[in-house]
mmCIF file of C-alpha atoms in Angstrom:
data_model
loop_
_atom_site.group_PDB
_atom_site.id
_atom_site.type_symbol
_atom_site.label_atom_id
_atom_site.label_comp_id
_atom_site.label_asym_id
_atom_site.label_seq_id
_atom_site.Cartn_x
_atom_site.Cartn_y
_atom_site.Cartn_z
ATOM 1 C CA UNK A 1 83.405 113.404 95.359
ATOM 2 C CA UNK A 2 81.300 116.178 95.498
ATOM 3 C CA UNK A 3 78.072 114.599 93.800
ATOM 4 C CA UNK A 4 76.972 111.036 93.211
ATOM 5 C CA UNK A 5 78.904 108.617 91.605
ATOM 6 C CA UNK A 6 77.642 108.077 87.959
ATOM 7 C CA UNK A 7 78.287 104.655 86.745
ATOM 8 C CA UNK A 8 77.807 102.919 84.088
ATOM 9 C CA UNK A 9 77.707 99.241 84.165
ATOM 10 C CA UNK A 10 78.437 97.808 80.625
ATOM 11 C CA UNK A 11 76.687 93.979 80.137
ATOM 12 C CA UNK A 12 74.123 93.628 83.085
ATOM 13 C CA UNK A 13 73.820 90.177 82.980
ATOM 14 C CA UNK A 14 74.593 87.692 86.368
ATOM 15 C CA UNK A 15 77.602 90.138 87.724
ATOM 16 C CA UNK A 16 76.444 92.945 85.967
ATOM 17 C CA UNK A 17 73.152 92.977 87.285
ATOM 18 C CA UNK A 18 74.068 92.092 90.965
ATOM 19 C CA UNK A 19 76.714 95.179 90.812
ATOM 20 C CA UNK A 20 74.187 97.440 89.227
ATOM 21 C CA UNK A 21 71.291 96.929 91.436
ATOM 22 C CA UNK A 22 73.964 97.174 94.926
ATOM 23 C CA UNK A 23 75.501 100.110 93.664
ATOM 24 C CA UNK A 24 72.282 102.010 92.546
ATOM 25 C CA UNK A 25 71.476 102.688 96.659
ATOM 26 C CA UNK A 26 74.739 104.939 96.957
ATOM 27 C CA UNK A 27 75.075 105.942 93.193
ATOM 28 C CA UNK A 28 73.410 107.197 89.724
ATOM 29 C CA UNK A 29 73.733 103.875 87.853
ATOM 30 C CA UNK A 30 72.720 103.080 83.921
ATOM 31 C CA UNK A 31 73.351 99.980 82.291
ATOM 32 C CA UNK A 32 73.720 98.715 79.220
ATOM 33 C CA UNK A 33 72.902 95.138 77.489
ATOM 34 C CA UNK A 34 72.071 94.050 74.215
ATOM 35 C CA UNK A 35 69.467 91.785 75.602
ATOM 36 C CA UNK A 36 66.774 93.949 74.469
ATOM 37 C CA UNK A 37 63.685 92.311 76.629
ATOM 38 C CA UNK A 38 65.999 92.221 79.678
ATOM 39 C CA UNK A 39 66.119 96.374 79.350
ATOM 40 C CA UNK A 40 62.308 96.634 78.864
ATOM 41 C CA UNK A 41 61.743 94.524 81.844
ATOM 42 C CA UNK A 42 63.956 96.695 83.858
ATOM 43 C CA UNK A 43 62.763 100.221 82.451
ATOM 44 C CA UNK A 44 59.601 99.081 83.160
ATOM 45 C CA UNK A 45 59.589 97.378 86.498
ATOM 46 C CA UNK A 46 63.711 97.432 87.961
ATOM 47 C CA UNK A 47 65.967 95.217 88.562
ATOM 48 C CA UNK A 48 65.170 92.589 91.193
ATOM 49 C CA UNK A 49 67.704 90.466 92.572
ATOM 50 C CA UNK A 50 66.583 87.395 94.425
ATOM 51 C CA UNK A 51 68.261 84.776 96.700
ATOM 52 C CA UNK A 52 68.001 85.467 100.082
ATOM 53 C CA UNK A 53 68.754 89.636 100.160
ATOM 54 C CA UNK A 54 66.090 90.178 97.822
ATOM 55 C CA UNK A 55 66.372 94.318 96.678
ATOM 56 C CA UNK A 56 65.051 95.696 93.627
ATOM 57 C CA UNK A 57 66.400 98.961 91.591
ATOM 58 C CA UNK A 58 65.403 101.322 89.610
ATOM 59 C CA UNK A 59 68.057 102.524 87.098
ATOM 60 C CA UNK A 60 68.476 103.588 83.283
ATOM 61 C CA UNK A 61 68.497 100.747 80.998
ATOM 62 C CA UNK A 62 69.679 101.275 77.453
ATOM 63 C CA UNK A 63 70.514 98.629 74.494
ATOM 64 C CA UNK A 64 73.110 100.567 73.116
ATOM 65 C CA UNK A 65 75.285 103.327 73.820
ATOM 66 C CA UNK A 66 74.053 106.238 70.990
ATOM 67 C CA UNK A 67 71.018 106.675 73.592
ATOM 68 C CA UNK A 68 74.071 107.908 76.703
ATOM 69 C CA UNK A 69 75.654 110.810 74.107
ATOM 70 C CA UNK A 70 76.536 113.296 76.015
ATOM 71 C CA UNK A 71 75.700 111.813 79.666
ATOM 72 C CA UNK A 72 79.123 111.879 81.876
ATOM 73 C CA UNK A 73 80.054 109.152 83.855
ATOM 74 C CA UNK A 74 82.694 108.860 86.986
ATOM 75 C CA UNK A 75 83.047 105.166 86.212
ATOM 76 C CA UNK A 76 82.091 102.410 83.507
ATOM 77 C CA UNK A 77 82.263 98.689 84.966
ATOM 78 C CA UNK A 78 82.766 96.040 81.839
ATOM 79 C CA UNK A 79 81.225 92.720 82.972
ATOM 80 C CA UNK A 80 80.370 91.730 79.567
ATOM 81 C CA UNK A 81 82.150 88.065 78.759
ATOM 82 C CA UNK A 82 85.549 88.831 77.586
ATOM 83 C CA UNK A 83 85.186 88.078 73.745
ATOM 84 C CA UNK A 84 82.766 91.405 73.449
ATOM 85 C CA UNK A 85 85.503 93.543 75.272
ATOM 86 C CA UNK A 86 86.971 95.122 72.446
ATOM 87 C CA UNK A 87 83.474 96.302 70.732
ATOM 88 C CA UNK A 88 81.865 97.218 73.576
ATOM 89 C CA UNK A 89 84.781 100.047 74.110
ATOM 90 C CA UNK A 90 84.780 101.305 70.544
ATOM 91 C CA UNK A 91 80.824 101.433 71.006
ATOM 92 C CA UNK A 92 81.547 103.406 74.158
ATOM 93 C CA UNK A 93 84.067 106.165 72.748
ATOM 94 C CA UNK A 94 82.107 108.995 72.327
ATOM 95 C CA UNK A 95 81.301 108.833 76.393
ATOM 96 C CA UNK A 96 85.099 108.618 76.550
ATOM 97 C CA UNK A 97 85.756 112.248 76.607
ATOM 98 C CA UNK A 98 85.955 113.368 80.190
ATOM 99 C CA UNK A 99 88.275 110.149 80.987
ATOM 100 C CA UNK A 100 85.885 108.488 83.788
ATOM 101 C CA UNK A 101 87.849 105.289 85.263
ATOM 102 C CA UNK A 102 87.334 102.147 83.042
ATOM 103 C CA UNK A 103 86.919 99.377 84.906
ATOM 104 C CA UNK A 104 86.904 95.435 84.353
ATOM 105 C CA UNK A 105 86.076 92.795 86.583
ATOM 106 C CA UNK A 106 85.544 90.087 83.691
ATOM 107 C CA UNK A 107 87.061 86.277 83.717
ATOM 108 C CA UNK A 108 90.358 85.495 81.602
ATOM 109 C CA UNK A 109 93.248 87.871 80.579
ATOM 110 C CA UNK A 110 93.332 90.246 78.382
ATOM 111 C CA UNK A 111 90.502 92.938 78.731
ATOM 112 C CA UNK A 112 92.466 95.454 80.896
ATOM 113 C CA UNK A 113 95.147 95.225 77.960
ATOM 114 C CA UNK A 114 92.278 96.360 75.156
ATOM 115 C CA UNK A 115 91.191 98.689 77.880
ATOM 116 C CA UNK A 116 94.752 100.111 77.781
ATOM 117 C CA UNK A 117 94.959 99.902 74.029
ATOM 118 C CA UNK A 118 92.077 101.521 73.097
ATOM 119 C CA UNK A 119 91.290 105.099 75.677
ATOM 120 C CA UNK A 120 94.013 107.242 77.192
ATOM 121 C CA UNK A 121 91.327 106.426 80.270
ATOM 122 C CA UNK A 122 92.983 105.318 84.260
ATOM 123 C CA UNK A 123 92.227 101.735 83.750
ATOM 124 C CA UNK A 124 91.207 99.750 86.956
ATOM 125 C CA UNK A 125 91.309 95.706 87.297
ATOM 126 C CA UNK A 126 89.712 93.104 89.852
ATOM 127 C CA UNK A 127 88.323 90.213 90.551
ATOM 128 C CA UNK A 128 84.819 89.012 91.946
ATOM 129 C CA UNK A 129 84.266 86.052 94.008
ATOM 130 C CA UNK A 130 80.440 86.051 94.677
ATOM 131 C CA UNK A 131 78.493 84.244 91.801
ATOM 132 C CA UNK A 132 75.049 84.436 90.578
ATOM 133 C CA UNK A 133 72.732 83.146 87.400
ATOM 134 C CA UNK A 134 70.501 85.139 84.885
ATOM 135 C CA UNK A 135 67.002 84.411 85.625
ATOM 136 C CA UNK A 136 65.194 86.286 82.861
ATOM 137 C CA UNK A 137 64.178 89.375 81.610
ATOM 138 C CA UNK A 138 64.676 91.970 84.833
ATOM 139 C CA UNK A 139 65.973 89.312 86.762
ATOM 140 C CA UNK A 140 69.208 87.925 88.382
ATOM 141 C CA UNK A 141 69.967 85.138 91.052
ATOM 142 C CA UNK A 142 72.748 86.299 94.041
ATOM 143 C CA UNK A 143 73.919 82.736 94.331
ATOM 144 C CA UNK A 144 77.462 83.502 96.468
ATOM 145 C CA UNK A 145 77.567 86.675 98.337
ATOM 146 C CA UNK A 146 79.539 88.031 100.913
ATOM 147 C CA UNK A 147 82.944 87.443 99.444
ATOM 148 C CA UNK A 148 85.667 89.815 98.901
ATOM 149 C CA UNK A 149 85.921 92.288 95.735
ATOM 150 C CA UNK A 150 90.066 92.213 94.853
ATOM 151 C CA UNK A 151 90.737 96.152 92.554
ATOM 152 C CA UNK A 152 93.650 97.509 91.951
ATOM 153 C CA UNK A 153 95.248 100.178 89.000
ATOM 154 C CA UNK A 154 97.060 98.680 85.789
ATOM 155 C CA UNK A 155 97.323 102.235 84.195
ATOM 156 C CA UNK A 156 96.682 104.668 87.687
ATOM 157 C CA UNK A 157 97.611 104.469 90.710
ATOM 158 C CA UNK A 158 95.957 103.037 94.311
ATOM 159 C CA UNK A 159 94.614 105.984 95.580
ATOM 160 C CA UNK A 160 92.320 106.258 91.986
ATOM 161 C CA UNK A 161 90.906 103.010 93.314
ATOM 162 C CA UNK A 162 90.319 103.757 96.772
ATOM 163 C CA UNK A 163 87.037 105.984 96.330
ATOM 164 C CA UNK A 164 85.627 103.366 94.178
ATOM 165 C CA UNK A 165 86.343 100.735 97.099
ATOM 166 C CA UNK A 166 84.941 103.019 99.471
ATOM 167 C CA UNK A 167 81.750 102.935 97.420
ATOM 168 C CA UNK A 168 81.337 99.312 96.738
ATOM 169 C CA UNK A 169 81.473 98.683 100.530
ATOM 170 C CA UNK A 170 78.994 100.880 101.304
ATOM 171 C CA UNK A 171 76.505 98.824 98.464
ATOM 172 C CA UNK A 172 77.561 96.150 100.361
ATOM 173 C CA UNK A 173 80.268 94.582 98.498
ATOM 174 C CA UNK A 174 83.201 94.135 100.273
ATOM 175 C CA UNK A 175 85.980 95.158 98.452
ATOM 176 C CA UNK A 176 89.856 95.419 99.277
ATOM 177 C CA UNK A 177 92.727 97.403 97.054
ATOM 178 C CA UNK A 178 95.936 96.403 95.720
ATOM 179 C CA UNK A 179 98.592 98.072 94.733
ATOM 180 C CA UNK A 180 99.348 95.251 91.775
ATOM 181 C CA UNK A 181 95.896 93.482 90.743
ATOM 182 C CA UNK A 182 97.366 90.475 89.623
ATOM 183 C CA UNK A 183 98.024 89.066 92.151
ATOM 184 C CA UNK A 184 94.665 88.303 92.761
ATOM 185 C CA UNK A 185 93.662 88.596 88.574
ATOM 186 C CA UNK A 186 96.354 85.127 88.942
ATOM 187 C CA UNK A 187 94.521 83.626 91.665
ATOM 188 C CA UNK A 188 90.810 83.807 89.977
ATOM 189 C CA UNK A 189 92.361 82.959 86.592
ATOM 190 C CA UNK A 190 93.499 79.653 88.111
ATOM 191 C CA UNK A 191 90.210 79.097 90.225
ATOM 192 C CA UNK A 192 88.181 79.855 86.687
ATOM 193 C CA UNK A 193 89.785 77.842 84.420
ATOM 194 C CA UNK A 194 89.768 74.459 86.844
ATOM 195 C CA UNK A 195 86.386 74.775 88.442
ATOM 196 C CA UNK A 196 84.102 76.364 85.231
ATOM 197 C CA UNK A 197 85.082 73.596 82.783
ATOM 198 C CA UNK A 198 84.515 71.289 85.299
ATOM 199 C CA UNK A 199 81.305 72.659 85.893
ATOM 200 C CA UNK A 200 80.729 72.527 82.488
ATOM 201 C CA UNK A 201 81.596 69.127 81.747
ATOM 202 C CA UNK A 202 79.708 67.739 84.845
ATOM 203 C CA UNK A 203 75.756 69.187 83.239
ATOM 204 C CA UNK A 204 76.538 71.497 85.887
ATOM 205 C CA UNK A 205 75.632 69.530 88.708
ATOM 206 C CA UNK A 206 78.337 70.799 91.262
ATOM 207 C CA UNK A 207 77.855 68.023 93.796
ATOM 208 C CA UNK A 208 79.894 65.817 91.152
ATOM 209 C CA UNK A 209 82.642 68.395 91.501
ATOM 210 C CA UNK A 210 83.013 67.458 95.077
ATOM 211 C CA UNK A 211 81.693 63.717 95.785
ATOM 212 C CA UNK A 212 83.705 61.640 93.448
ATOM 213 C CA UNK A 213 87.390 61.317 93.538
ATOM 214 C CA UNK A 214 88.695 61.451 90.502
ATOM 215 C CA UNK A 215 87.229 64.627 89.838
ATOM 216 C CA UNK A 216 88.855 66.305 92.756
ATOM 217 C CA UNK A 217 92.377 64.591 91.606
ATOM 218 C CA UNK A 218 91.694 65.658 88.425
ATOM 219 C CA UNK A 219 90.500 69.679 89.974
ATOM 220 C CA UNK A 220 94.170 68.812 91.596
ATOM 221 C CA UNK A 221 95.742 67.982 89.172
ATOM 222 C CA UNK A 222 94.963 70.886 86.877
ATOM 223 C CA UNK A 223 95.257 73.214 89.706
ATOM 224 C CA UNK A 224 98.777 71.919 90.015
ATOM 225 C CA UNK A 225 99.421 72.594 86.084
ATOM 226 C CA UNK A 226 98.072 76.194 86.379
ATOM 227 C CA UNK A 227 99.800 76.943 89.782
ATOM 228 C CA UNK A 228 103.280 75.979 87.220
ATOM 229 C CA UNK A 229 102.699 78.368 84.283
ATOM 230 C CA UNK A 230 101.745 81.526 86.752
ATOM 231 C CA UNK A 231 104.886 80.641 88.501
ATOM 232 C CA UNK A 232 106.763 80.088 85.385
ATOM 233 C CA UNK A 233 104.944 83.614 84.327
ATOM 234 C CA UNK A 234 106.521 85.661 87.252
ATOM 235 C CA UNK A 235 102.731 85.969 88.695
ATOM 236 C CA UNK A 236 101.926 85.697 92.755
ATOM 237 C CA UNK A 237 98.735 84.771 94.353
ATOM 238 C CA UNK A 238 96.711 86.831 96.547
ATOM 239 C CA UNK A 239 94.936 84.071 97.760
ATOM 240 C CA UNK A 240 94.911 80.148 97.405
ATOM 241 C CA UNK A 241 92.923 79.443 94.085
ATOM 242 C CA UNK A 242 91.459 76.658 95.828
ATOM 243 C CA UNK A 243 90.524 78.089 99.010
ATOM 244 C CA UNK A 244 86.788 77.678 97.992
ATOM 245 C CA UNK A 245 87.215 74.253 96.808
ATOM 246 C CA UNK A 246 88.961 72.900 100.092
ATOM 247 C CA UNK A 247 86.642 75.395 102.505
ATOM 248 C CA UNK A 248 83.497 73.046 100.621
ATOM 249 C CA UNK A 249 85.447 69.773 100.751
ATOM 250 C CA UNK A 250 86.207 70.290 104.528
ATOM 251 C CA UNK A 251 82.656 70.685 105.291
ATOM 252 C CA UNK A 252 83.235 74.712 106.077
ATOM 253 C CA UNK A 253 81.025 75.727 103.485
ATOM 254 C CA UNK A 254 77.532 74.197 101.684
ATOM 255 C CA UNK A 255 77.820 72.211 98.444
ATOM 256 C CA UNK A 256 75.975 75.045 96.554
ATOM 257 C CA UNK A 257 73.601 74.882 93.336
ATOM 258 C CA UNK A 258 76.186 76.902 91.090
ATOM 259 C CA UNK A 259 78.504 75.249 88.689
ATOM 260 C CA UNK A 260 79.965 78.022 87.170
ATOM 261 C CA UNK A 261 78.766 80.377 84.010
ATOM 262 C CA UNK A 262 80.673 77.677 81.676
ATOM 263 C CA UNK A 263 77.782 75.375 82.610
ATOM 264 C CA UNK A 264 74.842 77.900 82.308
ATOM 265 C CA UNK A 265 77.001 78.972 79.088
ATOM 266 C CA UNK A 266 76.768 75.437 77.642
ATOM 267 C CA UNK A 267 72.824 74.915 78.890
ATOM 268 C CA UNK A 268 72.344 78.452 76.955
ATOM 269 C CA UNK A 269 73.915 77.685 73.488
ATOM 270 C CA UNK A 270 76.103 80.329 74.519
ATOM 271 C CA UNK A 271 79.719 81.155 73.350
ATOM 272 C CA UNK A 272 81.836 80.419 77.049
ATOM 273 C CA UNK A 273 85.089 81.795 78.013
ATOM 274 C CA UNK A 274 87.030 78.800 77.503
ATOM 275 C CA UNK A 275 89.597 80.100 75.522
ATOM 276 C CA UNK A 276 89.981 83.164 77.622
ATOM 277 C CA UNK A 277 90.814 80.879 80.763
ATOM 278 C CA UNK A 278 91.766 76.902 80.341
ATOM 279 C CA UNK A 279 92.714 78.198 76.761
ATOM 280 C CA UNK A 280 95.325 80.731 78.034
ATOM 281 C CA UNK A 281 96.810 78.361 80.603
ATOM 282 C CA UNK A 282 97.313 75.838 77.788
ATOM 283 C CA UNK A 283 98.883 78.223 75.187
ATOM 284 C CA UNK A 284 101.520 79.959 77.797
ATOM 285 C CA UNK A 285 102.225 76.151 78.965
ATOM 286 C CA UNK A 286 103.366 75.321 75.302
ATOM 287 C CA UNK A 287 105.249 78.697 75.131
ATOM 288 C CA UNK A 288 106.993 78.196 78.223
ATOM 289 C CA UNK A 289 107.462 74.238 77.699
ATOM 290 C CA UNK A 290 105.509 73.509 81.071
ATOM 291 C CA UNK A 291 103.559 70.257 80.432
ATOM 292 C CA UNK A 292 99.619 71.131 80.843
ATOM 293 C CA UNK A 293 98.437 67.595 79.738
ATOM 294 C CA UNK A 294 94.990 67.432 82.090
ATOM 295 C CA UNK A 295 94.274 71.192 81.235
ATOM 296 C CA UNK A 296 94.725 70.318 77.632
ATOM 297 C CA UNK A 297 92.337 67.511 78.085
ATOM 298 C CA UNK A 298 90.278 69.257 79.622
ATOM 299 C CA UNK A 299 89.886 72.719 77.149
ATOM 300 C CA UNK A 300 89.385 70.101 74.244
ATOM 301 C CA UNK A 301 86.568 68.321 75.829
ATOM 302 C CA UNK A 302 85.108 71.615 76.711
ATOM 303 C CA UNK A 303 85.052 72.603 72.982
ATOM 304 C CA UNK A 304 84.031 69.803 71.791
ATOM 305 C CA UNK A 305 80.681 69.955 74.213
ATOM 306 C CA UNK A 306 80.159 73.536 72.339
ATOM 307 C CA UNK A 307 80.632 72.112 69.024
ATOM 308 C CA UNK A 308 77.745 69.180 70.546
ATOM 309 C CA UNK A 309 75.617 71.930 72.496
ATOM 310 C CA UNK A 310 75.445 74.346 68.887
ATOM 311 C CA UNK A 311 74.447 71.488 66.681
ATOM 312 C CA UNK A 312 71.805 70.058 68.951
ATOM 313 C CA UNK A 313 70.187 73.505 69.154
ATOM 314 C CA UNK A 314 70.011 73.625 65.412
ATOM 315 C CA UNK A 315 68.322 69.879 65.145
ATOM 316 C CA UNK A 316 64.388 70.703 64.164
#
């Protein structure tokens, strides 16, 4: 590429934010939120990133997408939660025109399908495994770092990936290709939908996800109920859902403070992705007649501590 990458990053929340301030040291990065004292904060001061690599950016912060008419960007990144996928594109179609790569690296299934749907646009798909939380206005937590970035085309091919790889590892975030992204869009699905709920249901204290038993046999368990539907699916892993769960039970990585966005979701009053993730394992297990009955358990509970979370925040 002959000139900077322009990106824009599309909900600039934990992710978001994280990939936006990274990727504004090698390219011309905007973002966009509806979180409108989160964009003052960063118009006026950047976007600082804390947790041991502290870095701060300076990058164009809008609240909505009329202000970018007739900007041209190389690349927009969606890591808005997946329920907002389908707005935030028709929002986005006038910056549409010269076809930059649309890119999602959002939980659940689904969003590279609207991405499809909706722009005649190369669409890209991946995965992130590095976490981080939403401190406040200008300000985001790098909880997990260091872990690998899976991309790879759904409508494209490898080699319209392979520049944008080449430019996440040098904002140091190691990223890898693939020729077929769900391989590793399976593996993150199944790691998601066990470990957020979880999260979620334990107040997000994530030493309870690893010191008592019967919440690692029942992590197994649904792990085990997942692993059937993607098989019963036709999907592959690219990696051991679990890897990070039996790397922190073995001791080979630190019990960490992060419980997953379901948790932070429910603290928030927030809408979570449940349905996008446990949801989707339950409703292909009743299509496909593959038994799901701790998943099931498990999605009901979780929407039932929604249903608990919105009316206490409504109690005077």
């Amino acid at each position: 590429m002959s000139h900077r990458p322009r990106i824009l990053v599309v909900g600039c929340g934990a992710m978001g934010g994280i990939f936006a301030a990274h990727l504004a040291h090698v390219a011309e990065v905007a973002v966009l939120d509806t979180d409108a004292a989160h964009v003052a904060a960063m118009r006026r001061d950047g976007l600082r990133i804390e947790g041991g690599e502290d870095r701060a950016a300076a990058l164009r912060a809008e609240t909505g997408a009329a202000a970018l008419h007739g900007h041209v960007f190389d690349v927009i990144l969606f890591l808005v939660k997946s329920g907002h996928t389908a707005s935030a594109l028709a929002e986005l179609r006038p910056l549409l025109g010269n076809e930059p790569l649309l890119v999602t690296l959002q939980n659940g299934m689904g969003n590279s399908e609207i991405l499809e749907t909706g722009s005649h646009c190369k669409v890209l798909r991946g995965v992130v495994l590095d976490a981080g939380r939403y401190l406040g206005p200008g300000r985001v937590e790098h909880l997990i770092r260091g872990n690998t970035t899976w991309l790879g085309p759904t409508r494209g091919t490898v080699g319209d990936c392979a520049w944008l790889a080449d430019v996440l590892n040098a904002a140091g975030l190691p990223t890898r290709t693939l020729a077929d992204p769900m391989d590793a869009v399976w593996s993150k699905l199944v790691f998601n939908s066990v470990m957020n709920p979880i999260g979620a249901l334990l107040l997000g204290v994530n030493a309870a996800r690893y010191g008592s038993p019967e919440i690692c046999a029942l992590i197994d368990d649904m792990a085990a109920e997942c692993t059937q539907v993607v098989r019963a699916l036709g999907g592959r892993y690219a990696f051991d859902p679990l890897t990070l769960v039996k790397e922190t039970r073995a001791g080979l990585r630190p019990v960490t403070r992060h419980a997953g966005s379901m948790a932070l979701d429910i603290a928030n009053g927030a809408a979570t992705e449940i349905d996008e993730l446990t949801g989707y394992i339950v409703r292909e297990g009743d299509r496909l007649k593959v038994p799901v009955p701790a998943c099931r358990t498990v999605y009901r509970l979780v929407k039932g501590l929604e249903a608990a979370r919105a009316w206490q925040l409504r109690q005077p």
